[in-house]
Amino acid sequence: MNTLLIHDDDQGIRTITLNRPEALNAVTEEMTTELSAALKEAAKTKSVRCLVLTGAGRAFCVGQDLKTLRDSAEKGTPMDFAAALRQRYNPIIERLADMPMPVLASVNGVAAGAGWSLALAADLRIASDKASFVSAFSKIGLIPDSGMTQTLTRLVGPSRALEIAWLSDGMSAEHARQWGLVNQVVEDARLGEATTELARRLAASATKALVMTRRAVRAALGNDLPAQLEYEAQLQGAAGATRDHQEGVAAFLGKRAAVFTGE
Ligand code: LHQ
């Protein structure tokens, strides 16, 4: 991999680090190809119980590499934006939304454009107090993409989503936390440690139940109550048949800590 670093610890955490620090981890075609492959691989690796996405250097990710965009336009082969989104960006966002384990974005620095969309596609976000967020799309005459019009709107509502998207003002990590866009903000020096702490808790949980909970929470935004109750019943039927459910009950009754395996 040229644009990513991938690291597994011994407790079920796989960390994918966007690794073009010299370009603030701006997204190239190679990066989308590699990230797609890395997510596919993580999805089929049973031992991965929590996936962490982060960036190398001072940025998380600043979205599409605008220098590459300019270079291809100058060469007379301008990027087809709709095709780039359909073929490269959107599959990444869809895959992230449906990973068979929790996905945590550890936002180490600025997240802009599709870089912010990527962080929003994770289940939870933990950020350094030095991180910042900027939509940036409006500044280059574009609309927010890679899912941002949906993820952002669901988190902050339409009025704030428009304010963020239209004005493209930088937002501090603390402001993002207050608006529900980030779950935790920690001192920059503690980001690695705090990310590992949270990721370990998630990795040690009943993975299948966490993933089904994500499905139910997402569906809740579109379902009426009877449909949601029915969906919960279906998912609980499946959760109740997992080994981790049996283990959880046995551990509770045996007054010991549960040892979940993700099965
Ligand atoms: C960059 C970039 C960048 C290249 C900073 N590319 N070099 C996908 C495909 C199809 C259709 C369109 O949509 C998309 C999705 C997208 O993501 S489009 C949106 C693309 N992203 C942006 O528009 C963000 C542009 N960047 C910024 O607004 C600022 O650089 C931020 C707020 C990220 C950081 O600001 P500062 O911390 O003040 O840093 P800086 O602006 O001084 O940048 C440092 C260097 O990084 C600089 O290069 P230089 O050679 O002067 O040191 C920038 O040109 C470069 N850089 N973003 N996306």
PDB file of C-alpha atoms and ligand atoms in Angstrom:
ATOM      1  CA  MET A   1       0.000   0.000   0.000  1.00  0.00           C
ATOM      2  CA  ASN A   2       1.406   3.401  -0.986  1.00  0.00           C
ATOM      3  CA  THR A   3      -1.188   5.671   0.559  1.00  0.00           C
ATOM      4  CA  LEU A   4      -2.249   3.762   3.679  1.00  0.00           C
ATOM      5  CA  LEU A   5      -0.682   2.221   6.743  1.00  0.00           C
ATOM      6  CA  ILE A   6      -2.495  -0.737   8.224  1.00  0.00           C
ATOM      7  CA  HIS A   7      -1.813  -1.993  11.723  1.00  0.00           C
ATOM      8  CA  ASP A   8      -3.417  -4.731  13.808  1.00  0.00           C
ATOM      9  CA  ASP A   9      -2.998  -4.855  17.567  1.00  0.00           C
ATOM     10  CA  ASP A  10      -3.506  -8.068  19.544  1.00  0.00           C
ATOM     11  CA  GLN A  11      -6.926  -7.046  20.855  1.00  0.00           C
ATOM     12  CA  GLY A  12      -8.989  -6.939  17.681  1.00  0.00           C
ATOM     13  CA  ILE A  13      -8.287  -3.344  16.615  1.00  0.00           C
ATOM     14  CA  ARG A  14      -7.260  -2.660  13.037  1.00  0.00           C
ATOM     15  CA  THR A  15      -6.068   0.878  12.349  1.00  0.00           C
ATOM     16  CA  ILE A  16      -6.053   2.264   8.823  1.00  0.00           C
ATOM     17  CA  THR A  17      -3.978   5.437   8.598  1.00  0.00           C
ATOM     18  CA  LEU A  18      -4.340   7.678   5.556  1.00  0.00           C
ATOM     19  CA  ASN A  19      -0.708   8.234   4.761  1.00  0.00           C
ATOM     20  CA  ARG A  20       0.026  11.141   2.427  1.00  0.00           C
ATOM     21  CA  PRO A  21       1.078  13.558   5.177  1.00  0.00           C
ATOM     22  CA  GLU A  22       2.979  15.761   2.717  1.00  0.00           C
ATOM     23  CA  ALA A  23      -0.383  16.470   1.010  1.00  0.00           C
ATOM     24  CA  LEU A  24      -2.487  16.604   4.194  1.00  0.00           C
ATOM     25  CA  ASN A  25      -3.736  13.130   3.211  1.00  0.00           C
ATOM     26  CA  ALA A  26      -5.570  14.519   0.165  1.00  0.00           C
ATOM     27  CA  VAL A  27      -7.421  11.785  -1.677  1.00  0.00           C
ATOM     28  CA  THR A  28      -6.015  10.442  -4.951  1.00  0.00           C
ATOM     29  CA  GLU A  29      -7.317   7.708  -7.202  1.00  0.00           C
ATOM     30  CA  GLU A  30      -4.696   5.380  -5.737  1.00  0.00           C
ATOM     31  CA  MET A  31      -5.921   6.154  -2.213  1.00  0.00           C
ATOM     32  CA  THR A  32      -9.541   5.353  -3.071  1.00  0.00           C
ATOM     33  CA  THR A  33      -8.458   2.078  -4.703  1.00  0.00           C
ATOM     34  CA  GLU A  34      -6.350   1.131  -1.691  1.00  0.00           C
ATOM     35  CA  LEU A  35      -8.939   2.196   0.860  1.00  0.00           C
ATOM     36  CA  SER A  36     -11.638   0.226  -0.927  1.00  0.00           C
ATOM     37  CA  ALA A  37      -9.442  -2.879  -0.890  1.00  0.00           C
ATOM     38  CA  ALA A  38      -8.470  -2.329   2.752  1.00  0.00           C
ATOM     39  CA  LEU A  39     -12.102  -2.046   3.846  1.00  0.00           C
ATOM     40  CA  LYS A  40     -13.044  -5.158   1.880  1.00  0.00           C
ATOM     41  CA  GLU A  41     -10.212  -7.062   3.527  1.00  0.00           C
ATOM     42  CA  ALA A  42     -11.092  -5.793   7.028  1.00  0.00           C
ATOM     43  CA  ALA A  43     -14.740  -6.744   6.494  1.00  0.00           C
ATOM     44  CA  LYS A  44     -13.828 -10.358   5.855  1.00  0.00           C
ATOM     45  CA  THR A  45     -11.255 -10.669   8.641  1.00  0.00           C
ATOM     46  CA  LYS A  46     -13.026 -12.186  11.649  1.00  0.00           C
ATOM     47  CA  SER A  47     -10.346 -11.117  14.115  1.00  0.00           C
ATOM     48  CA  VAL A  48     -11.019  -7.415  13.359  1.00  0.00           C
ATOM     49  CA  ARG A  49     -13.568  -6.350  15.982  1.00  0.00           C
ATOM     50  CA  CYS A  50     -13.085  -2.569  15.725  1.00  0.00           C
ATOM     51  CA  LEU A  51     -11.793  -0.528  12.807  1.00  0.00           C
ATOM     52  CA  VAL A  52     -10.066   2.802  13.426  1.00  0.00           C
ATOM     53  CA  LEU A  53      -9.534   5.374  10.675  1.00  0.00           C
ATOM     54  CA  THR A  54      -7.004   8.132  11.208  1.00  0.00           C
ATOM     55  CA  GLY A  55      -4.528  10.332   9.354  1.00  0.00           C
ATOM     56  CA  ALA A  56      -0.733  10.657   9.391  1.00  0.00           C
ATOM     57  CA  GLY A  57       0.812  14.046  10.143  1.00  0.00           C
ATOM     58  CA  ARG A  58      -1.083  17.234  10.912  1.00  0.00           C
ATOM     59  CA  ALA A  59      -4.292  16.463   8.990  1.00  0.00           C
ATOM     60  CA  PHE A  60      -6.963  13.800   9.082  1.00  0.00           C
ATOM     61  CA  CYS A  61      -7.829  14.226   5.385  1.00  0.00           C
ATOM     62  CA  VAL A  62      -8.523  17.282   3.198  1.00  0.00           C
ATOM     63  CA  GLY A  63     -10.698  15.510   0.624  1.00  0.00           C
ATOM     64  CA  GLN A  64     -10.044  15.235  -3.087  1.00  0.00           C
ATOM     65  CA  ASP A  65      -6.513  16.193  -4.091  1.00  0.00           C
ATOM     66  CA  LEU A  66      -7.156  19.456  -5.919  1.00  0.00           C
ATOM     67  CA  LYS A  67      -3.683  19.471  -7.453  1.00  0.00           C
ATOM     68  CA  THR A  68      -4.421  16.166  -9.218  1.00  0.00           C
ATOM     69  CA  LEU A  69      -7.761  17.610 -10.288  1.00  0.00           C
ATOM     70  CA  ARG A  70      -6.049  20.661 -11.791  1.00  0.00           C
ATOM     71  CA  ASP A  71      -3.330  18.547 -13.451  1.00  0.00           C
ATOM     72  CA  SER A  72      -5.820  16.273 -15.210  1.00  0.00           C
ATOM     73  CA  ALA A  73      -7.815  19.286 -16.392  1.00  0.00           C
ATOM     74  CA  GLU A  74      -4.618  20.846 -17.770  1.00  0.00           C
ATOM     75  CA  LYS A  75      -3.764  17.608 -19.567  1.00  0.00           C
ATOM     76  CA  GLY A  76      -7.137  17.765 -21.305  1.00  0.00           C
ATOM     77  CA  THR A  77      -8.541  14.793 -19.357  1.00  0.00           C
ATOM     78  CA  PRO A  78     -10.723  16.493 -16.749  1.00  0.00           C
ATOM     79  CA  MET A  79     -12.119  14.302 -14.010  1.00  0.00           C
ATOM     80  CA  ASP A  80     -15.699  13.149 -14.508  1.00  0.00           C
ATOM     81  CA  PHE A  81     -17.034  14.077 -11.061  1.00  0.00           C
ATOM     82  CA  ALA A  82     -20.211  11.976 -11.207  1.00  0.00           C
ATOM     83  CA  ALA A  83     -18.220   8.928 -12.305  1.00  0.00           C
ATOM     84  CA  ALA A  84     -15.520   9.529  -9.663  1.00  0.00           C
ATOM     85  CA  LEU A  85     -18.170   9.613  -6.960  1.00  0.00           C
ATOM     86  CA  ARG A  86     -20.125   6.622  -8.270  1.00  0.00           C
ATOM     87  CA  GLN A  87     -17.102   4.429  -8.914  1.00  0.00           C
ATOM     88  CA  ARG A  88     -14.600   5.432  -6.232  1.00  0.00           C
ATOM     89  CA  TYR A  89     -15.946   7.534  -3.363  1.00  0.00           C
ATOM     90  CA  ASN A  90     -19.492   6.231  -2.894  1.00  0.00           C
ATOM     91  CA  PRO A  91     -18.529   2.541  -2.596  1.00  0.00           C
ATOM     92  CA  ILE A  92     -16.161   3.492   0.245  1.00  0.00           C
ATOM     93  CA  ILE A  93     -18.890   5.380   2.078  1.00  0.00           C
ATOM     94  CA  GLU A  94     -21.379   2.537   1.605  1.00  0.00           C
ATOM     95  CA  ARG A  95     -18.864  -0.041   2.754  1.00  0.00           C
ATOM     96  CA  LEU A  96     -17.973   2.001   5.850  1.00  0.00           C
ATOM     97  CA  ALA A  97     -21.646   2.278   6.741  1.00  0.00           C
ATOM     98  CA  ASP A  98     -22.037  -1.469   6.692  1.00  0.00           C
ATOM     99  CA  MET A  99     -18.828  -2.847   8.170  1.00  0.00           C
ATOM    100  CA  PRO A 100     -19.373  -5.954  10.335  1.00  0.00           C
ATOM    101  CA  MET A 101     -17.667  -4.218  13.267  1.00  0.00           C
ATOM    102  CA  PRO A 102     -17.768  -0.727  14.813  1.00  0.00           C
ATOM    103  CA  VAL A 103     -15.852   1.958  12.927  1.00  0.00           C
ATOM    104  CA  LEU A 104     -14.191   4.758  14.860  1.00  0.00           C
ATOM    105  CA  ALA A 105     -12.713   7.862  13.229  1.00  0.00           C
ATOM    106  CA  SER A 106      -9.807   9.229  15.241  1.00  0.00           C
ATOM    107  CA  VAL A 107      -9.593  12.763  13.918  1.00  0.00           C
ATOM    108  CA  ASN A 108      -6.049  13.928  14.473  1.00  0.00           C
ATOM    109  CA  GLY A 109      -6.189  17.227  12.553  1.00  0.00           C
ATOM    110  CA  VAL A 110      -8.111  19.102   9.897  1.00  0.00           C
ATOM    111  CA  ALA A 111     -10.895  17.190   8.118  1.00  0.00           C
ATOM    112  CA  ALA A 112     -12.107  18.973   4.991  1.00  0.00           C
ATOM    113  CA  GLY A 113     -14.330  18.197   2.018  1.00  0.00           C
ATOM    114  CA  ALA A 114     -14.665  14.463   1.457  1.00  0.00           C
ATOM    115  CA  GLY A 115     -12.164  14.022   4.306  1.00  0.00           C
ATOM    116  CA  TRP A 116     -14.879  15.249   6.661  1.00  0.00           C
ATOM    117  CA  SER A 117     -17.415  13.038   4.837  1.00  0.00           C
ATOM    118  CA  LEU A 118     -15.152  10.074   5.576  1.00  0.00           C
ATOM    119  CA  ALA A 119     -15.076  10.901   9.292  1.00  0.00           C
ATOM    120  CA  LEU A 120     -18.857  11.303   9.240  1.00  0.00           C
ATOM    121  CA  ALA A 121     -19.239   7.875   7.657  1.00  0.00           C
ATOM    122  CA  ALA A 122     -17.668   6.273  10.739  1.00  0.00           C
ATOM    123  CA  ASP A 123     -19.935   5.191  13.595  1.00  0.00           C
ATOM    124  CA  LEU A 124     -18.224   7.322  16.240  1.00  0.00           C
ATOM    125  CA  ARG A 125     -15.690  10.133  16.160  1.00  0.00           C
ATOM    126  CA  ILE A 126     -13.018  10.996  18.677  1.00  0.00           C
ATOM    127  CA  ALA A 127     -10.999  14.129  17.970  1.00  0.00           C
ATOM    128  CA  SER A 128      -7.854  15.863  19.089  1.00  0.00           C
ATOM    129  CA  ASP A 129      -8.449  19.329  20.533  1.00  0.00           C
ATOM    130  CA  LYS A 130      -6.283  20.513  17.627  1.00  0.00           C
ATOM    131  CA  ALA A 131      -8.604  19.002  15.000  1.00  0.00           C
ATOM    132  CA  SER A 132     -10.916  21.183  12.938  1.00  0.00           C
ATOM    133  CA  PHE A 133     -13.625  20.628  10.404  1.00  0.00           C
ATOM    134  CA  VAL A 134     -14.501  22.519   7.249  1.00  0.00           C
ATOM    135  CA  SER A 135     -16.968  21.560   4.548  1.00  0.00           C
ATOM    136  CA  ALA A 136     -14.923  23.496   1.939  1.00  0.00           C
ATOM    137  CA  PHE A 137     -17.105  22.371  -0.978  1.00  0.00           C
ATOM    138  CA  SER A 138     -18.917  25.721  -1.283  1.00  0.00           C
ATOM    139  CA  LYS A 139     -15.571  27.503  -1.639  1.00  0.00           C
ATOM    140  CA  ILE A 140     -14.897  25.617  -4.870  1.00  0.00           C
ATOM    141  CA  GLY A 141     -18.430  25.824  -6.205  1.00  0.00           C
ATOM    142  CA  LEU A 142     -19.422  22.256  -5.334  1.00  0.00           C
ATOM    143  CA  ILE A 143     -21.974  20.545  -3.162  1.00  0.00           C
ATOM    144  CA  PRO A 144     -21.005  18.394  -0.181  1.00  0.00           C
ATOM    145  CA  ASP A 145     -20.607  14.812  -1.363  1.00  0.00           C
ATOM    146  CA  SER A 146     -19.545  11.362  -0.198  1.00  0.00           C
ATOM    147  CA  GLY A 147     -22.644  11.178   1.969  1.00  0.00           C
ATOM    148  CA  MET A 148     -22.164  14.478   3.783  1.00  0.00           C
ATOM    149  CA  THR A 149     -25.564  15.912   2.843  1.00  0.00           C
ATOM    150  CA  GLN A 150     -27.107  12.952   4.657  1.00  0.00           C
ATOM    151  CA  THR A 151     -24.715  12.208   7.538  1.00  0.00           C
ATOM    152  CA  LEU A 152     -24.379  15.877   8.494  1.00  0.00           C
ATOM    153  CA  THR A 153     -28.094  16.614   8.178  1.00  0.00           C
ATOM    154  CA  ARG A 154     -28.985  13.639  10.349  1.00  0.00           C
ATOM    155  CA  LEU A 155     -26.582  14.720  13.060  1.00  0.00           C
ATOM    156  CA  VAL A 156     -27.289  18.453  13.204  1.00  0.00           C
ATOM    157  CA  GLY A 157     -30.573  18.985  11.308  1.00  0.00           C
ATOM    158  CA  PRO A 158     -31.141  20.826   8.025  1.00  0.00           C
ATOM    159  CA  SER A 159     -30.629  24.391   9.229  1.00  0.00           C
ATOM    160  CA  ARG A 160     -27.218  23.804  10.784  1.00  0.00           C
ATOM    161  CA  ALA A 161     -26.242  21.525   7.889  1.00  0.00           C
ATOM    162  CA  LEU A 162     -26.910  24.358   5.446  1.00  0.00           C
ATOM    163  CA  GLU A 163     -25.026  26.844   7.612  1.00  0.00           C
ATOM    164  CA  ILE A 164     -22.004  24.532   7.677  1.00  0.00           C
ATOM    165  CA  ALA A 165     -22.197  23.725   3.959  1.00  0.00           C
ATOM    166  CA  TRP A 166     -22.937  27.209   2.642  1.00  0.00           C
ATOM    167  CA  LEU A 167     -20.454  29.146   4.768  1.00  0.00           C
ATOM    168  CA  SER A 168     -17.614  26.595   4.930  1.00  0.00           C
ATOM    169  CA  ASP A 169     -16.315  28.237   8.101  1.00  0.00           C
ATOM    170  CA  GLY A 170     -13.785  26.171  10.017  1.00  0.00           C
ATOM    171  CA  MET A 171     -15.260  24.513  13.098  1.00  0.00           C
ATOM    172  CA  SER A 172     -13.198  23.634  16.154  1.00  0.00           C
ATOM    173  CA  ALA A 173     -13.283  20.145  17.624  1.00  0.00           C
ATOM    174  CA  GLU A 174     -15.061  21.474  20.718  1.00  0.00           C
ATOM    175  CA  HIS A 175     -17.731  23.203  18.613  1.00  0.00           C
ATOM    176  CA  ALA A 176     -18.172  19.962  16.655  1.00  0.00           C
ATOM    177  CA  ARG A 177     -18.621  18.097  19.940  1.00  0.00           C
ATOM    178  CA  GLN A 178     -21.228  20.562  21.143  1.00  0.00           C
ATOM    179  CA  TRP A 179     -23.170  20.061  17.918  1.00  0.00           C
ATOM    180  CA  GLY A 180     -23.004  16.275  18.215  1.00  0.00           C
ATOM    181  CA  LEU A 181     -20.583  15.860  15.305  1.00  0.00           C
ATOM    182  CA  VAL A 182     -17.846  14.434  17.500  1.00  0.00           C
ATOM    183  CA  ASN A 183     -18.341  12.107  20.467  1.00  0.00           C
ATOM    184  CA  GLN A 184     -15.213  12.967  22.433  1.00  0.00           C
ATOM    185  CA  VAL A 185     -12.512  15.620  22.293  1.00  0.00           C
ATOM    186  CA  VAL A 186      -9.202  14.892  23.984  1.00  0.00           C
ATOM    187  CA  GLU A 187      -5.911  16.702  24.403  1.00  0.00           C
ATOM    188  CA  ASP A 188      -3.847  16.219  21.265  1.00  0.00           C
ATOM    189  CA  ALA A 189      -1.106  14.286  23.067  1.00  0.00           C
ATOM    190  CA  ARG A 190      -3.704  11.840  24.442  1.00  0.00           C
ATOM    191  CA  LEU A 191      -5.497  11.078  21.161  1.00  0.00           C
ATOM    192  CA  GLY A 192      -3.711   7.773  20.485  1.00  0.00           C
ATOM    193  CA  GLU A 193      -4.245   6.509  24.014  1.00  0.00           C
ATOM    194  CA  ALA A 194      -7.901   7.639  24.198  1.00  0.00           C
ATOM    195  CA  THR A 195      -8.614   6.111  20.772  1.00  0.00           C
ATOM    196  CA  THR A 196      -7.125   2.786  21.858  1.00  0.00           C
ATOM    197  CA  GLU A 197      -9.114   2.875  25.112  1.00  0.00           C
ATOM    198  CA  LEU A 198     -12.419   3.393  23.298  1.00  0.00           C
ATOM    199  CA  ALA A 199     -11.561   1.017  20.442  1.00  0.00           C
ATOM    200  CA  ARG A 200     -10.636  -1.722  22.943  1.00  0.00           C
ATOM    201  CA  ARG A 201     -13.975  -1.385  24.685  1.00  0.00           C
ATOM    202  CA  LEU A 202     -15.773  -1.692  21.352  1.00  0.00           C
ATOM    203  CA  ALA A 203     -13.548  -4.553  20.167  1.00  0.00           C
ATOM    204  CA  ALA A 204     -14.255  -6.484  23.370  1.00  0.00           C
ATOM    205  CA  SER A 205     -18.033  -6.116  22.978  1.00  0.00           C
ATOM    206  CA  ALA A 206     -20.618  -8.437  21.436  1.00  0.00           C
ATOM    207  CA  THR A 207     -19.789  -7.420  17.857  1.00  0.00           C
ATOM    208  CA  LYS A 208     -22.870  -8.812  16.153  1.00  0.00           C
ATOM    209  CA  ALA A 209     -25.188  -7.049  18.593  1.00  0.00           C
ATOM    210  CA  LEU A 210     -23.317  -3.756  18.064  1.00  0.00           C
ATOM    211  CA  VAL A 211     -23.690  -4.072  14.299  1.00  0.00           C
ATOM    212  CA  MET A 212     -27.386  -4.928  14.573  1.00  0.00           C
ATOM    213  CA  THR A 213     -27.850  -1.968  16.912  1.00  0.00           C
ATOM    214  CA  ARG A 214     -26.315   0.273  14.246  1.00  0.00           C
ATOM    215  CA  ARG A 215     -28.805  -1.102  11.699  1.00  0.00           C
ATOM    216  CA  ALA A 216     -31.736  -0.490  14.035  1.00  0.00           C
ATOM    217  CA  VAL A 217     -30.610   3.036  14.918  1.00  0.00           C
ATOM    218  CA  ARG A 218     -30.238   3.920  11.224  1.00  0.00           C
ATOM    219  CA  ALA A 219     -33.594   2.388  10.333  1.00  0.00           C
ATOM    220  CA  ALA A 220     -35.246   4.363  13.141  1.00  0.00           C
ATOM    221  CA  LEU A 221     -34.758   7.552  11.145  1.00  0.00           C
ATOM    222  CA  GLY A 222     -37.070   6.279   8.411  1.00  0.00           C
ATOM    223  CA  ASN A 223     -39.464   3.880  10.139  1.00  0.00           C
ATOM    224  CA  ASP A 224     -42.747   4.524  11.896  1.00  0.00           C
ATOM    225  CA  LEU A 225     -43.128   2.885  15.338  1.00  0.00           C
ATOM    226  CA  PRO A 226     -44.787  -0.388  14.223  1.00  0.00           C
ATOM    227  CA  ALA A 227     -42.145  -0.908  11.529  1.00  0.00           C
ATOM    228  CA  GLN A 228     -39.346  -0.147  13.972  1.00  0.00           C
ATOM    229  CA  LEU A 229     -40.782  -2.498  16.617  1.00  0.00           C
ATOM    230  CA  GLU A 230     -40.980  -5.249  14.004  1.00  0.00           C
ATOM    231  CA  TYR A 231     -37.404  -4.588  12.890  1.00  0.00           C
ATOM    232  CA  GLU A 232     -36.210  -4.717  16.511  1.00  0.00           C
ATOM    233  CA  ALA A 233     -38.010  -8.042  16.936  1.00  0.00           C
ATOM    234  CA  GLN A 234     -36.281  -9.462  13.855  1.00  0.00           C
ATOM    235  CA  LEU A 235     -32.852  -8.250  14.922  1.00  0.00           C
ATOM    236  CA  GLN A 236     -33.347  -9.387  18.513  1.00  0.00           C
ATOM    237  CA  GLY A 237     -34.256 -12.815  17.180  1.00  0.00           C
ATOM    238  CA  ALA A 238     -30.843 -12.911  15.534  1.00  0.00           C
ATOM    239  CA  ALA A 239     -28.990 -11.356  18.489  1.00  0.00           C
ATOM    240  CA  GLY A 240     -30.606 -13.862  20.857  1.00  0.00           C
ATOM    241  CA  ALA A 241     -29.154 -16.687  18.776  1.00  0.00           C
ATOM    242  CA  THR A 242     -25.541 -15.522  19.123  1.00  0.00           C
ATOM    243  CA  ARG A 243     -22.928 -17.154  21.323  1.00  0.00           C
ATOM    244  CA  ASP A 244     -22.113 -13.756  22.771  1.00  0.00           C
ATOM    245  CA  HIS A 245     -25.661 -13.449  24.094  1.00  0.00           C
ATOM    246  CA  GLN A 246     -25.281 -16.785  25.895  1.00  0.00           C
ATOM    247  CA  GLU A 247     -21.919 -15.737  27.231  1.00  0.00           C
ATOM    248  CA  GLY A 248     -23.308 -12.374  28.433  1.00  0.00           C
ATOM    249  CA  VAL A 249     -26.101 -14.030  30.381  1.00  0.00           C
ATOM    250  CA  ALA A 250     -23.800 -16.721  31.821  1.00  0.00           C
ATOM    251  CA  ALA A 251     -21.278 -14.066  32.874  1.00  0.00           C
ATOM    252  CA  PHE A 252     -23.976 -11.925  34.486  1.00  0.00           C
ATOM    253  CA  LEU A 253     -25.405 -14.817  36.467  1.00  0.00           C
ATOM    254  CA  GLY A 254     -21.953 -16.124  37.332  1.00  0.00           C
ATOM    255  CA  LYS A 255     -20.956 -12.646  38.571  1.00  0.00           C
ATOM    256  CA  ARG A 256     -17.891 -12.546  36.300  1.00  0.00           C
ATOM    257  CA  ALA A 257     -16.780 -10.416  33.352  1.00  0.00           C
ATOM    258  CA  ALA A 258     -18.082 -11.598  29.980  1.00  0.00           C
ATOM    259  CA  VAL A 259     -15.591 -12.766  27.384  1.00  0.00           C
ATOM    260  CA  PHE A 260     -17.191 -12.005  24.031  1.00  0.00           C
ATOM    261  CA  THR A 261     -15.817 -13.513  20.845  1.00  0.00           C
ATOM    262  CA  GLY A 262     -17.890 -11.722  18.231  1.00  0.00           C
ATOM    263  CA  GLU A 263     -19.775 -14.933  17.428  1.00  0.00           C
TER     264      GLU A 263
HETATM  265  C1  LHQ B   1      -4.311  20.643  -0.712  1.00  0.00           C
HETATM  266  C2  LHQ B   1      -5.637  20.361  -0.404  1.00  0.00           C
HETATM  267  C3  LHQ B   1      -6.388  19.554  -1.300  1.00  0.00           C
HETATM  268  C4  LHQ B   1      -4.483  19.445  -2.633  1.00  0.00           C
HETATM  269  C5  LHQ B   1      -4.839  21.573   1.152  1.00  0.00           C
HETATM  270  N1  LHQ B   1      -5.756  19.134  -2.385  1.00  0.00           N
HETATM  271  N2  LHQ B   1      -3.732  20.174  -1.831  1.00  0.00           N
HETATM  272  C6  LHQ B   1     -14.408  14.274  -4.996  1.00  0.00           C
HETATM  273  C7  LHQ B   1     -14.276  13.963  -6.396  1.00  0.00           C
HETATM  274  C8  LHQ B   1     -15.109  14.571  -7.332  1.00  0.00           C
HETATM  275  C9  LHQ B   1     -15.681  15.701  -7.250  1.00  0.00           C
HETATM  276  C10 LHQ B   1     -15.492  16.664  -6.251  1.00  0.00           C
HETATM  277  O1  LHQ B   1     -15.567  16.291  -4.917  1.00  0.00           O
HETATM  278  C11 LHQ B   1     -14.838  15.357  -4.375  1.00  0.00           C
HETATM  279  C12 LHQ B   1     -14.682  15.477  -2.957  1.00  0.00           C
HETATM  280  C13 LHQ B   1     -13.893  16.631  -2.370  1.00  0.00           C
HETATM  281  O2  LHQ B   1     -13.301  16.389  -1.377  1.00  0.00           O
HETATM  282  S1  LHQ B   1     -13.894  18.190  -3.027  1.00  0.00           S
HETATM  283  C14 LHQ B   1     -13.214  19.181  -1.732  1.00  0.00           C
HETATM  284  C15 LHQ B   1     -11.695  19.165  -1.720  1.00  0.00           C
HETATM  285  N3  LHQ B   1     -11.107  19.766  -0.553  1.00  0.00           N
HETATM  286  C16 LHQ B   1     -11.013  21.095  -0.340  1.00  0.00           C
HETATM  287  O3  LHQ B   1     -11.536  21.899  -1.073  1.00  0.00           O
HETATM  288  C17 LHQ B   1     -10.204  21.538   0.848  1.00  0.00           C
HETATM  289  C18 LHQ B   1      -9.141  22.547   0.400  1.00  0.00           C
HETATM  290  N4  LHQ B   1      -8.262  22.891   1.501  1.00  0.00           N
HETATM  291  C19 LHQ B   1      -8.527  23.831   2.435  1.00  0.00           C
HETATM  292  O4  LHQ B   1      -9.607  24.413   2.460  1.00  0.00           O
HETATM  293  C20 LHQ B   1      -7.451  24.138   3.431  1.00  0.00           C
HETATM  294  O5  LHQ B   1      -6.221  23.741   2.901  1.00  0.00           O
HETATM  295  C21 LHQ B   1      -7.676  23.414   4.803  1.00  0.00           C
HETATM  296  C22 LHQ B   1      -8.850  24.082   5.537  1.00  0.00           C
HETATM  297  C23 LHQ B   1      -7.955  21.946   4.611  1.00  0.00           C
HETATM  298  C24 LHQ B   1      -6.401  23.538   5.655  1.00  0.00           C
HETATM  299  O6  LHQ B   1      -6.028  24.883   5.756  1.00  0.00           O
HETATM  300  P1  LHQ B   1      -4.600  25.261   6.335  1.00  0.00           P
HETATM  301  O7  LHQ B   1      -4.349  24.481   7.573  1.00  0.00           O
HETATM  302  O8  LHQ B   1      -4.578  26.743   6.433  1.00  0.00           O
HETATM  303  O9  LHQ B   1      -3.556  24.738   5.259  1.00  0.00           O
HETATM  304  P2  LHQ B   1      -3.248  25.339   3.801  1.00  0.00           P
HETATM  305  O10 LHQ B   1      -4.507  25.793   3.139  1.00  0.00           O
HETATM  306  O11 LHQ B   1      -2.125  26.291   3.896  1.00  0.00           O
HETATM  307  O12 LHQ B   1      -2.769  24.018   3.036  1.00  0.00           O
HETATM  308  C25 LHQ B   1      -1.469  23.480   3.221  1.00  0.00           C
HETATM  309  C26 LHQ B   1      -1.048  22.820   1.919  1.00  0.00           C
HETATM  310  O13 LHQ B   1      -1.944  21.743   1.616  1.00  0.00           O
HETATM  311  C27 LHQ B   1      -1.166  23.801   0.734  1.00  0.00           C
HETATM  312  O14 LHQ B   1      -0.162  23.467  -0.199  1.00  0.00           O
HETATM  313  P3  LHQ B   1       1.198  24.311  -0.284  1.00  0.00           P
HETATM  314  O15 LHQ B   1       1.919  23.700  -1.451  1.00  0.00           O
HETATM  315  O16 LHQ B   1       0.806  25.740  -0.492  1.00  0.00           O
HETATM  316  O17 LHQ B   1       1.883  24.082   1.026  1.00  0.00           O
HETATM  317  C28 LHQ B   1      -2.499  23.443   0.141  1.00  0.00           C
HETATM  318  O18 LHQ B   1      -2.605  23.770  -1.208  1.00  0.00           O
HETATM  319  C29 LHQ B   1      -2.500  21.936   0.317  1.00  0.00           C
HETATM  320  N5  LHQ B   1      -3.852  21.402   0.283  1.00  0.00           N
HETATM  321  N6  LHQ B   1      -5.939  20.950   0.766  1.00  0.00           N
HETATM  322  N7  LHQ B   1      -7.649  19.179  -1.062  1.00  0.00           N
END
